[in-house]
CSV table of C-alpha atoms and ligand atoms in Angstrom, one decimal:
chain,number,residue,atom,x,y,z
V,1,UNK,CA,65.5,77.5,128.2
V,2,UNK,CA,64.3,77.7,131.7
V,3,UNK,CA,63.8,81.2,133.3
V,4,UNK,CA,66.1,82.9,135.3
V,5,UNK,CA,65.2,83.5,138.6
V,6,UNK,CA,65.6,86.5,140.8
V,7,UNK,CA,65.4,87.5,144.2
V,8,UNK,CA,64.8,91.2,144.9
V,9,UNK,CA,66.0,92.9,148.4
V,10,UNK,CA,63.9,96.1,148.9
V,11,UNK,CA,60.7,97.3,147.4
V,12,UNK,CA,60.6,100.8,148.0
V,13,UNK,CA,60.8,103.3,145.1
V,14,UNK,CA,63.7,101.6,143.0
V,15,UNK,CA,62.6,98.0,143.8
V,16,UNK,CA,59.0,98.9,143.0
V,17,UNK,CA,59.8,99.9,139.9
V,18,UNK,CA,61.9,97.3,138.8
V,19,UNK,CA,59.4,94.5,139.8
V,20,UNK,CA,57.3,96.5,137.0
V,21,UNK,CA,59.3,96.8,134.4
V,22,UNK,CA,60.1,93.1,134.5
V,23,UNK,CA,56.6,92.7,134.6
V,24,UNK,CA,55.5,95.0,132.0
V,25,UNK,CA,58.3,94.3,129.6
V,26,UNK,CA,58.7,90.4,130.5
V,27,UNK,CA,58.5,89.6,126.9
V,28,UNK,CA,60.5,91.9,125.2
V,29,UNK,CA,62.8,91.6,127.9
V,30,UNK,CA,63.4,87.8,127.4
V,31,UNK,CA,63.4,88.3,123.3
V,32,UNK,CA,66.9,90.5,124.3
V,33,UNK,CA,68.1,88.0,127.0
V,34,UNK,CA,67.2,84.7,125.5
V,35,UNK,CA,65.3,83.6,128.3
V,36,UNK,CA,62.6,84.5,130.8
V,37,UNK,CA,63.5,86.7,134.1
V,38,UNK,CA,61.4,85.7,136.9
V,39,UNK,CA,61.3,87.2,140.2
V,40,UNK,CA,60.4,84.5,142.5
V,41,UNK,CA,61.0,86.3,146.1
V,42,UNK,CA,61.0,89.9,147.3
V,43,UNK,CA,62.0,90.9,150.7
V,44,UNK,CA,60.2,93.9,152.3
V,45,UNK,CA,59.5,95.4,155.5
V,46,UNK,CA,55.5,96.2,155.0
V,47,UNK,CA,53.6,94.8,152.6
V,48,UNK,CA,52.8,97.1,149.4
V,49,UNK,CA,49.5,96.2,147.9
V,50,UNK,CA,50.2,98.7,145.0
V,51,UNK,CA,52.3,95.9,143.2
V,52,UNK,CA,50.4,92.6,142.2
V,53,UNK,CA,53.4,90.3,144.1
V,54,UNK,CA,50.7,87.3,143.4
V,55,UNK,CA,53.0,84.2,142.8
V,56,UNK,CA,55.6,85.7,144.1
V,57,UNK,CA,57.0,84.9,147.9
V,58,UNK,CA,57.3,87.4,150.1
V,59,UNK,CA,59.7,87.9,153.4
V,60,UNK,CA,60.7,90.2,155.7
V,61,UNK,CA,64.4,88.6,156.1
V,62,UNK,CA,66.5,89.6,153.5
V,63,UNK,CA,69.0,87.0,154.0
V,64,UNK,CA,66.1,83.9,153.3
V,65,UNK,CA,66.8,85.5,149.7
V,66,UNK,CA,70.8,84.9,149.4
V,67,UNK,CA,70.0,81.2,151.1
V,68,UNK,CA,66.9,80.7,148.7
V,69,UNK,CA,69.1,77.7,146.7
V,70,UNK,CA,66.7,78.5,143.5
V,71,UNK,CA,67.6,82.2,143.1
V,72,UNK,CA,70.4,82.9,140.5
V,73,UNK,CA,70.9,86.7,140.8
V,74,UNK,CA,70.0,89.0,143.8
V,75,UNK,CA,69.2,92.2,143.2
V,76,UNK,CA,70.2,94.6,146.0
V,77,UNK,CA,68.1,97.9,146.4
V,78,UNK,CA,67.9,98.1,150.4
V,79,UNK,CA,70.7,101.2,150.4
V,80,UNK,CA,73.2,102.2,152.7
V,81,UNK,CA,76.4,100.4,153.4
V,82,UNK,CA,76.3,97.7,156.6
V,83,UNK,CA,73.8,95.6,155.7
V,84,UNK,CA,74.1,95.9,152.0
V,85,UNK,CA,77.2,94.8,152.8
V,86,UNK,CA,76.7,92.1,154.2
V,87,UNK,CA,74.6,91.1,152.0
V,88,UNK,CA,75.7,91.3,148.7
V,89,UNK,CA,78.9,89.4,150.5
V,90,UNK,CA,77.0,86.3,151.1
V,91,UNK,CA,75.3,86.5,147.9
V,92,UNK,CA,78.6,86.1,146.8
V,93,UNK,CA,79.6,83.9,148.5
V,94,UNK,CA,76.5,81.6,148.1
V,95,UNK,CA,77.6,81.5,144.4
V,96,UNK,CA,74.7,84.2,143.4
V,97,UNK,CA,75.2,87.2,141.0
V,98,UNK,CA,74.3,90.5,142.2
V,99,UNK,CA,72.6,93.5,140.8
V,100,UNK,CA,72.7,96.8,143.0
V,101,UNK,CA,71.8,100.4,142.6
V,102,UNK,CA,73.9,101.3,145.4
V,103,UNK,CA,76.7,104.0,145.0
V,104,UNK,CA,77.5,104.5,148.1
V,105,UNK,CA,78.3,100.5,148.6
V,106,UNK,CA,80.6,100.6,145.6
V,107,UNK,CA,82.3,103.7,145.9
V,108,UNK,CA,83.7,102.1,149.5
V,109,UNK,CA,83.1,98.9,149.4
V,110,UNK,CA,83.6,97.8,145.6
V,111,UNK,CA,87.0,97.1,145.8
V,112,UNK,CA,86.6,93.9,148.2
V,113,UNK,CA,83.3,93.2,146.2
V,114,UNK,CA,84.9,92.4,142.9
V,115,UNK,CA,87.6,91.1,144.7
V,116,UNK,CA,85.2,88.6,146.2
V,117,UNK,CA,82.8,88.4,142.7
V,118,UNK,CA,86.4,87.5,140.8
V,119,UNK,CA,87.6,84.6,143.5
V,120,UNK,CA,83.8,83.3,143.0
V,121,UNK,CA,83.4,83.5,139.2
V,122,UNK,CA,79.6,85.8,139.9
V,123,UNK,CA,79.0,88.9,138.6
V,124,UNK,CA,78.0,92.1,140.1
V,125,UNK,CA,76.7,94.9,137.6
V,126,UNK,CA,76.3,98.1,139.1
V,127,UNK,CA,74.8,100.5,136.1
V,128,UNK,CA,71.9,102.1,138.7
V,129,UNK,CA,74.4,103.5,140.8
V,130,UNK,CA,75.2,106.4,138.6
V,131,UNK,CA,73.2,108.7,136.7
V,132,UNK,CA,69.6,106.8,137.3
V,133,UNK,CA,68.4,105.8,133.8
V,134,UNK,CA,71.7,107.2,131.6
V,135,UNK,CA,73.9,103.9,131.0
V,136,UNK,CA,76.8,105.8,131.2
V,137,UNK,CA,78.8,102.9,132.9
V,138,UNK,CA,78.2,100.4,129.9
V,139,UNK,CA,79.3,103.6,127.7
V,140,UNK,CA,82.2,104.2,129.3
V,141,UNK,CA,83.1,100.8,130.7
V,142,UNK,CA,82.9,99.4,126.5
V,143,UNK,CA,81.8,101.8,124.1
V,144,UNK,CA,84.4,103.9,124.7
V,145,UNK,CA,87.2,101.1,125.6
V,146,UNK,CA,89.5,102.1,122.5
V,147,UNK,CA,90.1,105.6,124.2
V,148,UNK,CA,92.4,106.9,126.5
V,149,UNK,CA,90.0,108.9,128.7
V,150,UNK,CA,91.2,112.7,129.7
V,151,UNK,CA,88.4,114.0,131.7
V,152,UNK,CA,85.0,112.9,132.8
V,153,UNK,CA,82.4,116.1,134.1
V,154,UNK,CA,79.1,115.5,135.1
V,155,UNK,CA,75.7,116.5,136.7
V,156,UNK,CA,75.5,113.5,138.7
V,157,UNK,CA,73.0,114.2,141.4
V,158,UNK,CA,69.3,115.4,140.7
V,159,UNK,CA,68.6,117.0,144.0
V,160,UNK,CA,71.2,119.7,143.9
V,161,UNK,CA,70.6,120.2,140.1
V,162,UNK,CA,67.0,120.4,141.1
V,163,UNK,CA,68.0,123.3,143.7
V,164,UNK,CA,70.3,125.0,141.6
V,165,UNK,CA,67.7,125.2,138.7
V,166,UNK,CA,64.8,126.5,141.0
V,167,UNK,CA,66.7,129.2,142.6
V,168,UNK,CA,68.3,130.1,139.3
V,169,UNK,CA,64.9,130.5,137.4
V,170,UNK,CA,62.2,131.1,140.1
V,171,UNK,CA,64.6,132.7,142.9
V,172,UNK,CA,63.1,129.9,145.2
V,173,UNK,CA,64.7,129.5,148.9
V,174,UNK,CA,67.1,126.4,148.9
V,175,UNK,CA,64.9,124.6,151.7
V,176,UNK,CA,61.5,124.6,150.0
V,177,UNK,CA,63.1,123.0,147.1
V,178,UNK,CA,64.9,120.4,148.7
V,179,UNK,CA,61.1,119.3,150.8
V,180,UNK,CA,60.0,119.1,147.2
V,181,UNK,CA,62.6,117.0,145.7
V,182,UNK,CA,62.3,114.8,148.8
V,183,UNK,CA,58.5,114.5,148.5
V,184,UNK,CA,59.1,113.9,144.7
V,185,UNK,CA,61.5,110.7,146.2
V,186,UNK,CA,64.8,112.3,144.6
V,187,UNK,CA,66.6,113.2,147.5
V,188,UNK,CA,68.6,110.3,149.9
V,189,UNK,CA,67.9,109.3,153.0
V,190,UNK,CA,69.8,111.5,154.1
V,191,UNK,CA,69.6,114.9,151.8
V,192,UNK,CA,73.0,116.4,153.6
V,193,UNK,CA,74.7,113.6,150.9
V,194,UNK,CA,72.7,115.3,148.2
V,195,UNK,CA,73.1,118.8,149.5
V,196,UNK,CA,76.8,118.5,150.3
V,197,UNK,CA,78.0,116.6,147.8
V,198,UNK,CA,78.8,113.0,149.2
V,199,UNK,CA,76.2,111.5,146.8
V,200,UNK,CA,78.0,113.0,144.2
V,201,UNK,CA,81.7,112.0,145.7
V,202,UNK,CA,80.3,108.4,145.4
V,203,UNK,CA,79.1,108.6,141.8
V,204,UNK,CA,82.5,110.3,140.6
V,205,UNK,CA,84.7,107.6,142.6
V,206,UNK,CA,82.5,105.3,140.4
V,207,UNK,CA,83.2,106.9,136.9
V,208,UNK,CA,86.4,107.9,137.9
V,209,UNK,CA,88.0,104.3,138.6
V,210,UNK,CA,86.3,103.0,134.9
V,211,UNK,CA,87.5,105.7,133.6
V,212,UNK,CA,90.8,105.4,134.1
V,213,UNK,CA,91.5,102.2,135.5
V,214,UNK,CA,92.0,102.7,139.4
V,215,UNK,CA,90.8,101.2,142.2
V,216,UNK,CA,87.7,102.9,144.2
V,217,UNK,CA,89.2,105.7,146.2
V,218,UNK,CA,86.2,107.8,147.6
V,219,UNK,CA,88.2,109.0,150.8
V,220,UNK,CA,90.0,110.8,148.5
V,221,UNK,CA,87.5,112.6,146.4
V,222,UNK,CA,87.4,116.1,147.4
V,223,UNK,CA,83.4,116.8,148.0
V,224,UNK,CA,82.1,120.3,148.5
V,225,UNK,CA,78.0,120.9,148.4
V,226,UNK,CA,75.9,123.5,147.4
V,227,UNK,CA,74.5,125.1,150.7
V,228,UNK,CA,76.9,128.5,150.9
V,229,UNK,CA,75.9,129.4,147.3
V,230,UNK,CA,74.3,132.4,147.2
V,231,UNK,CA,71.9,133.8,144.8
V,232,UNK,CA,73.8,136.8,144.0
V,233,UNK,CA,77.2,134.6,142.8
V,234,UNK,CA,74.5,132.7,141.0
V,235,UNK,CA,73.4,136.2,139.3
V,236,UNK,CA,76.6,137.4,138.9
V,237,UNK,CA,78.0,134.4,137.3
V,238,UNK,CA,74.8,134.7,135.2
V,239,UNK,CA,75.7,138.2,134.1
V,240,UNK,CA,79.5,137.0,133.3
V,241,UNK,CA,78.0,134.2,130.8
V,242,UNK,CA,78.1,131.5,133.2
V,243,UNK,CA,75.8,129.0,134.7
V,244,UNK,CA,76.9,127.3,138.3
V,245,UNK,CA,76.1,123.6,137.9
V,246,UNK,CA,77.2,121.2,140.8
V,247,UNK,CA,80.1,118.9,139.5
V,248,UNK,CA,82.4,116.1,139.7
V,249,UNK,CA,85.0,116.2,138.0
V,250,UNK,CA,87.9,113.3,137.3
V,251,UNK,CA,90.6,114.8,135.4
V,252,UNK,CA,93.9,112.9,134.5
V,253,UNK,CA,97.0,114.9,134.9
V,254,UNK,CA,100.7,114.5,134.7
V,255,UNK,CA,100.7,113.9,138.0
V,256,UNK,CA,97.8,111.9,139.0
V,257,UNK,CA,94.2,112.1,139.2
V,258,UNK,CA,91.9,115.3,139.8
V,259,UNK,CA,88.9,113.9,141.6
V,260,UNK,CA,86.5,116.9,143.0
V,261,UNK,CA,82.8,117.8,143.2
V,262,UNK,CA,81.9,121.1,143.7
V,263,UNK,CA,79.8,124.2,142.8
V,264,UNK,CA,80.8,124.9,139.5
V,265,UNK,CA,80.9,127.8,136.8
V,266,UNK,CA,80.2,126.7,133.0
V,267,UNK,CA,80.1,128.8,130.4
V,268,UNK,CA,76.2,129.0,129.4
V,269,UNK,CA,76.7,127.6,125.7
V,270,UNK,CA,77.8,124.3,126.5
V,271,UNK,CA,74.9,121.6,126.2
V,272,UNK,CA,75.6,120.8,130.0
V,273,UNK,CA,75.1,124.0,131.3
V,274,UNK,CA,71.4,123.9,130.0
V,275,UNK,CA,70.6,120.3,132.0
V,276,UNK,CA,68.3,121.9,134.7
V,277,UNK,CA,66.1,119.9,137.0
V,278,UNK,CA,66.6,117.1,138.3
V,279,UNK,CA,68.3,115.6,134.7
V,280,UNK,CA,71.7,114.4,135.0
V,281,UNK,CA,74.2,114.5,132.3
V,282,UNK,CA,78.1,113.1,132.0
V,283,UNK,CA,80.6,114.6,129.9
V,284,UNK,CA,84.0,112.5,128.7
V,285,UNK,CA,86.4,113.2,126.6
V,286,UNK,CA,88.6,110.6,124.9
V,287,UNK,CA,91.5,111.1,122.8
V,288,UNK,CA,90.0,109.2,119.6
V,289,UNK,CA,86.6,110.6,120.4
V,290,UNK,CA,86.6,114.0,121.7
V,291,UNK,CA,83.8,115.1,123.7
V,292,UNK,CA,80.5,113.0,124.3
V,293,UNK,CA,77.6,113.8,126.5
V,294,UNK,CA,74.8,111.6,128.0
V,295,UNK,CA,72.3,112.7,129.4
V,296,UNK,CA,68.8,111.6,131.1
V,297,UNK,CA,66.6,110.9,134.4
V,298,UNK,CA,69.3,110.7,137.0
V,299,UNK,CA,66.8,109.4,139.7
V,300,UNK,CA,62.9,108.6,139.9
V,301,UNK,CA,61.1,105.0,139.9
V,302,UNK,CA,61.8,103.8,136.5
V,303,UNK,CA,64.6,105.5,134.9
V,304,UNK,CA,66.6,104.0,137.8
V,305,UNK,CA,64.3,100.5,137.2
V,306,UNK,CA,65.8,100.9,133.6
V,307,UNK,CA,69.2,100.6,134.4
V,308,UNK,CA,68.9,97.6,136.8
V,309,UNK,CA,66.6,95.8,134.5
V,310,UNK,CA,69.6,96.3,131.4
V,311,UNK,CA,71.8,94.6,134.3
V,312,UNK,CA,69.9,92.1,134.6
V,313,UNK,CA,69.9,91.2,131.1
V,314,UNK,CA,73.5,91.4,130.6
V,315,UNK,CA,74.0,89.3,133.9
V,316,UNK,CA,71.6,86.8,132.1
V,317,UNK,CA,73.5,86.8,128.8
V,318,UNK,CA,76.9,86.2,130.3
V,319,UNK,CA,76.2,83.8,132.7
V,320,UNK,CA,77.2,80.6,130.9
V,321,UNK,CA,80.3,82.5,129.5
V,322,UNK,CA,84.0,81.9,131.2
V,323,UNK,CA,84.5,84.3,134.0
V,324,UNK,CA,87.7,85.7,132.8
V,325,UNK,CA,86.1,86.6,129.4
V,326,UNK,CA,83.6,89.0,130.5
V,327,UNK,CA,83.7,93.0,130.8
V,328,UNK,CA,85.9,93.8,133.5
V,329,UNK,CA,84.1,95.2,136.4
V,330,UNK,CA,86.2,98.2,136.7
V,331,UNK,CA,86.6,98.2,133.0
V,332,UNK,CA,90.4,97.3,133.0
V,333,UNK,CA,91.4,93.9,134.0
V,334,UNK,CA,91.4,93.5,137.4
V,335,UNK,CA,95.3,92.8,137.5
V,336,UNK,CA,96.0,95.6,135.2
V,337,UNK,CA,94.5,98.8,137.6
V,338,UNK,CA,96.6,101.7,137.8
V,339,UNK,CA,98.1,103.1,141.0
V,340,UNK,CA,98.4,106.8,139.6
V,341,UNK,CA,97.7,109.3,142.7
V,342,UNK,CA,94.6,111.1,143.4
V,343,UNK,CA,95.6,114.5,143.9
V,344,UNK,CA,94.7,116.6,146.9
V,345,UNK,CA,92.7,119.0,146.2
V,346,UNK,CA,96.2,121.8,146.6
V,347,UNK,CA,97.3,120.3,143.7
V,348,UNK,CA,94.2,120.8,141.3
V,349,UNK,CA,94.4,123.2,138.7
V,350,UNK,CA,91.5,125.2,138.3
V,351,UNK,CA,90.2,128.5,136.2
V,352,UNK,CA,88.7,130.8,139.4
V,353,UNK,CA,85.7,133.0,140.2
V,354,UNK,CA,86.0,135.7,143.4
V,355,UNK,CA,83.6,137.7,144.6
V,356,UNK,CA,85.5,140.3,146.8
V,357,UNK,CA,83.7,142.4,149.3
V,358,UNK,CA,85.5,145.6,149.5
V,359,UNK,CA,85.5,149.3,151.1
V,360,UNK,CA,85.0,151.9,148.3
V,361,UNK,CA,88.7,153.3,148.5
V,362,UNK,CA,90.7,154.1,145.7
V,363,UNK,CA,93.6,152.0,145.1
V,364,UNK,CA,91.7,149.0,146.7
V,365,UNK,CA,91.9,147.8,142.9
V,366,UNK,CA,95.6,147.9,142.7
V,367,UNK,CA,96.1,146.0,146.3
V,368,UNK,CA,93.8,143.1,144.9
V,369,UNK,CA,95.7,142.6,141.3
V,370,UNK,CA,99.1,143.3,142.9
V,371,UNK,CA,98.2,139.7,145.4
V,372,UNK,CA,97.4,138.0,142.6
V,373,UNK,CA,99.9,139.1,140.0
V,374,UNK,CA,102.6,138.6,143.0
V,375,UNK,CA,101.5,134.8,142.7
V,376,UNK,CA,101.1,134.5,139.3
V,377,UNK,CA,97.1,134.4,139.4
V,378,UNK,CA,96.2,135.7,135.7
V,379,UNK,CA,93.1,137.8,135.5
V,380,UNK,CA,91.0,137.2,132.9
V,381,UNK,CA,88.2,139.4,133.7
V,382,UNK,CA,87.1,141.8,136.4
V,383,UNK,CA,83.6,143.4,137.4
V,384,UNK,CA,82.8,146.0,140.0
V,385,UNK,CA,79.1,146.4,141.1
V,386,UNK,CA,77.3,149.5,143.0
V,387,UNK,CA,78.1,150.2,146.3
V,388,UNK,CA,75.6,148.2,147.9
V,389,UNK,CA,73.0,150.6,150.2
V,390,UNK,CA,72.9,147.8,153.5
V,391,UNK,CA,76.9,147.8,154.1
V,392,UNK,CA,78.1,150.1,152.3
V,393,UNK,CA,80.7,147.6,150.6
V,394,UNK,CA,81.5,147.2,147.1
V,395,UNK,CA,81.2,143.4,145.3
V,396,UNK,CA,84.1,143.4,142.7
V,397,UNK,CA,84.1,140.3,141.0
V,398,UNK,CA,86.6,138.3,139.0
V,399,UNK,CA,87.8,135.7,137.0
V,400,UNK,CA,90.9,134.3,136.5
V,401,UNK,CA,93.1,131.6,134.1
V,402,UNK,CA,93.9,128.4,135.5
V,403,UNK,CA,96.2,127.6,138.5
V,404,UNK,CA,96.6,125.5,141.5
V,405,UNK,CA,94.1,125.4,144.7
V,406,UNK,CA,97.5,126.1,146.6
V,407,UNK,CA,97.9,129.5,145.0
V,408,UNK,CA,94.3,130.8,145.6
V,409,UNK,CA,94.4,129.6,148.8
V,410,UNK,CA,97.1,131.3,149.7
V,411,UNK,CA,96.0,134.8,147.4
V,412,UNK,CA,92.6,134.1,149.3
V,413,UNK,CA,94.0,134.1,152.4
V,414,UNK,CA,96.2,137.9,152.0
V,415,UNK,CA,93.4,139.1,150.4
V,416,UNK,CA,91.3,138.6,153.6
V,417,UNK,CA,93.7,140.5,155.6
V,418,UNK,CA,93.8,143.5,153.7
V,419,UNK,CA,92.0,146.4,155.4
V,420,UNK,CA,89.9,147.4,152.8
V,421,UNK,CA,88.3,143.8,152.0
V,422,UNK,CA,85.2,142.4,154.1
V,423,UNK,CA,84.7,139.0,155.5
V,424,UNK,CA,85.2,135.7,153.6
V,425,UNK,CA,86.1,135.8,149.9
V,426,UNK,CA,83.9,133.6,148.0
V,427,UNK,CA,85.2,131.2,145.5
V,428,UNK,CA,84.0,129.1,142.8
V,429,UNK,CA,85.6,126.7,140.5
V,430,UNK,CA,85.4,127.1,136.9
V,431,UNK,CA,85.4,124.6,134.3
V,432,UNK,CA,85.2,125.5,130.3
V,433,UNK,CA,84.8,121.6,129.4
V,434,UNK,CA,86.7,121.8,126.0
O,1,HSE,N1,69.6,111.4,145.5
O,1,HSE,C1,70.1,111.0,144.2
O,1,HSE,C2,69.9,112.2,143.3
O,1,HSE,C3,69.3,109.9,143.7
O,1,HSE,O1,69.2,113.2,143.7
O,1,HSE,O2,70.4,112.3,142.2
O,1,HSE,C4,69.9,109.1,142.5
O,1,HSE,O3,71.1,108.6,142.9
């Protein structure tokens, strides 16, 4: 059988790394797909003489590829969301399969994608765009496809893992580890979508919708980043049997869908709460199964390389099959998605941590469990710490059961106003993942 041939948008790290793997592996690689995979054009800005492109015709014009009438699936790995766009579009449009790494593009574009990929009868495979290496989609997406999924929890974005490791176990400042995980080519473009949690947002939308069976809805993930944690809540939380790991987390409810990222405390004997670095890992439970976890290189040359590479074979297998008969690209039929809610983030229920900053009064105590117990806030445990020397302020720390955001906001806010408590009152989510 002839070769399949390819066209590759981008070689930076993720492009790079894929042209090698095809290389390296071209053998092996056509003994799983039943034919050769060929890359016959790369577009790129500069040239890169560290990859041996010999034989292979280069461009700078990224649409010569999705024009180029003897390429049979693009692969996209240029980023971002206009051009990519665009892109992928007339790709699509041109009757070409598409292969992309790109989160962000699916998580607010993917809805009119696979509309567009359905009308067209091409496929677009999007494994790379969440957790790197893990094939967590192709897990969910079909070995898991006889459950009803309840939750899905992961550690989907190296940076902040990265961060939240390094300060944890060598009390290292937040910026110096985020210049190393950008000169290790972790971090985005942009670090603020590592660092505050959009990267994230965009992986969870993803999960979320094969999860369950919803269309992409990342304007309404709630997305809160790492940069006001503090390395005390991380040593508290520590003390308390807890490890703060930066989540997403897709629940399904009664009512709808949780969908949140956030800082996050876990207790310290679950597997996930020992992923440090920049390892990535993805909890579901199903109702048959119960718990699984995956975990792996969440970013970096070739674990991401793998992922689009195991695209590409399944694109290659599938492509003489009937376009209806193939694996759904958001898992459930297209005309069979789901239009539960996402929640707001008021109507999440959550377990709590608080670290109050109060005056060292008697009765202060009371005045903080009487706001609570007037709203029905459980407390499951309570610490108080020295009076610390610099303000003279005591850190009294607790934990409570589960409840809605709209309650602790509103505790939150009386607690702030009482006399005897200090500025902001931090609060972190908690999640036991059973
Ligand atoms: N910036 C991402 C991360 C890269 O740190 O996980 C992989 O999507």
């Amino acid at each position: 059988m002839k070769p399949v041939k390819v066209g590759i948008c981008g070689l930076g790290t993720v492009g790079g790394g894929t042209f090698n793997v095809l290389k390296r592996n071209a053998a092996e690689i056509a003994r799983r797909a039943g034919r050769g995979i060929e890359v016959v054009q790369i577009a790129t800005r500069s040239p890169k003489p560290e990859y041996d492109t010999q034989g292979v015709a280069l461009t700078n014009d990224i649409f010569a590829l999705v024009n180029n009438p003897e390429i049979d699936i693009i692969v996209e790995l240029i980023g971002g969301y206009t051009l990519a766009l665009e892109l992928v579009l007339k790709a699509i449009d041109n009757g070409k399969h598409v292969v992309t790494a790109n989160k962000a593009l699916i998580a607010v574009h993917g809805n009119e994608i696979f509309a567009r990929a359905q009308a067209k009868g091409v496929m677009v495979a999007f494994e790379a765009s969440v957790a790197g290496g893990i094939p967590v989609i192709k897990a969910i997406r079909e070995g898991l496809a006889a459950n009803r999924i309840n939750w899905v929890a992961g550690i989907i974005n190296g940076t902040g893992n990265f961060i939240l490791s390094e300060m944890r176990e060598k009390g290292r400042a937040f910026d110096d580890v985020l210049a190393e995980a950008q000169a290790l080519g972790y971090a985005e473009a942009d670090p603020t979508f590592d660092v505050e949690g959009i990267d994230a947002a965009h992986k969870l939308t993803i999960l979320a919708s094969i999860a369950f069976g919803i269309p992409l809805q990342f304007d309404k993930a709630f997305t809160e980043g790492i940069t006001q944690l503090t390395t005390a809540d991380v040593n508290y939380a520590e003390q308390l049997g807890y490890r703060i790991k930066h989540l997403g987390v897709a629940r399904r409810t009664e009512d709808g869908i949780e969908l949140r990222v956030h800082p996050t405390l876990i207790p310290e004997e679950r597997l996930i709460a020992n992923v440090n670095g920049v390892m990535n890992a993805v909890m579901v439970n199903g109702d048959a199964v119960g718990n699984t976890l995956y975990y792996g290189a969440g970013a970096g040359q070739e674990p991401t390389a793998s992922a689009v590479v195991a695209d590409l074979v399944d694109v290659v297998r599938t492509m003489t099959s009937d376009a209806g008969n193939r694996v759904p690209h958001l898992a459930f039929q297209a005309d069979s998605l789901s239009d539960q809610p996402i929640l707001p983030i008021a109507a999440c229920e959550c377990a709590y941590y608080l670290r109050i900053q109060a005056k060292d009064h008697p009765g202060v105590l009371a005045q903080v469990a009487k706001i609570l117990s007037e709203r029905g806030i459980n407390i499951e445990s309570i610490m108080q710490k020295e009076v610390e020397e610099q303000d003279g302020l005591v850190p009294m720390i607790l934990l409570t059961h589960e409840v809605t955001e709209q309650k602790m906001d509103d505790a939150i806010t009386a607690l702030q106003q009482l006399d005897d408590v200090s500025g902001a009152v931090v609060r972190i989510r908690v999640e036991h993942l059973i």
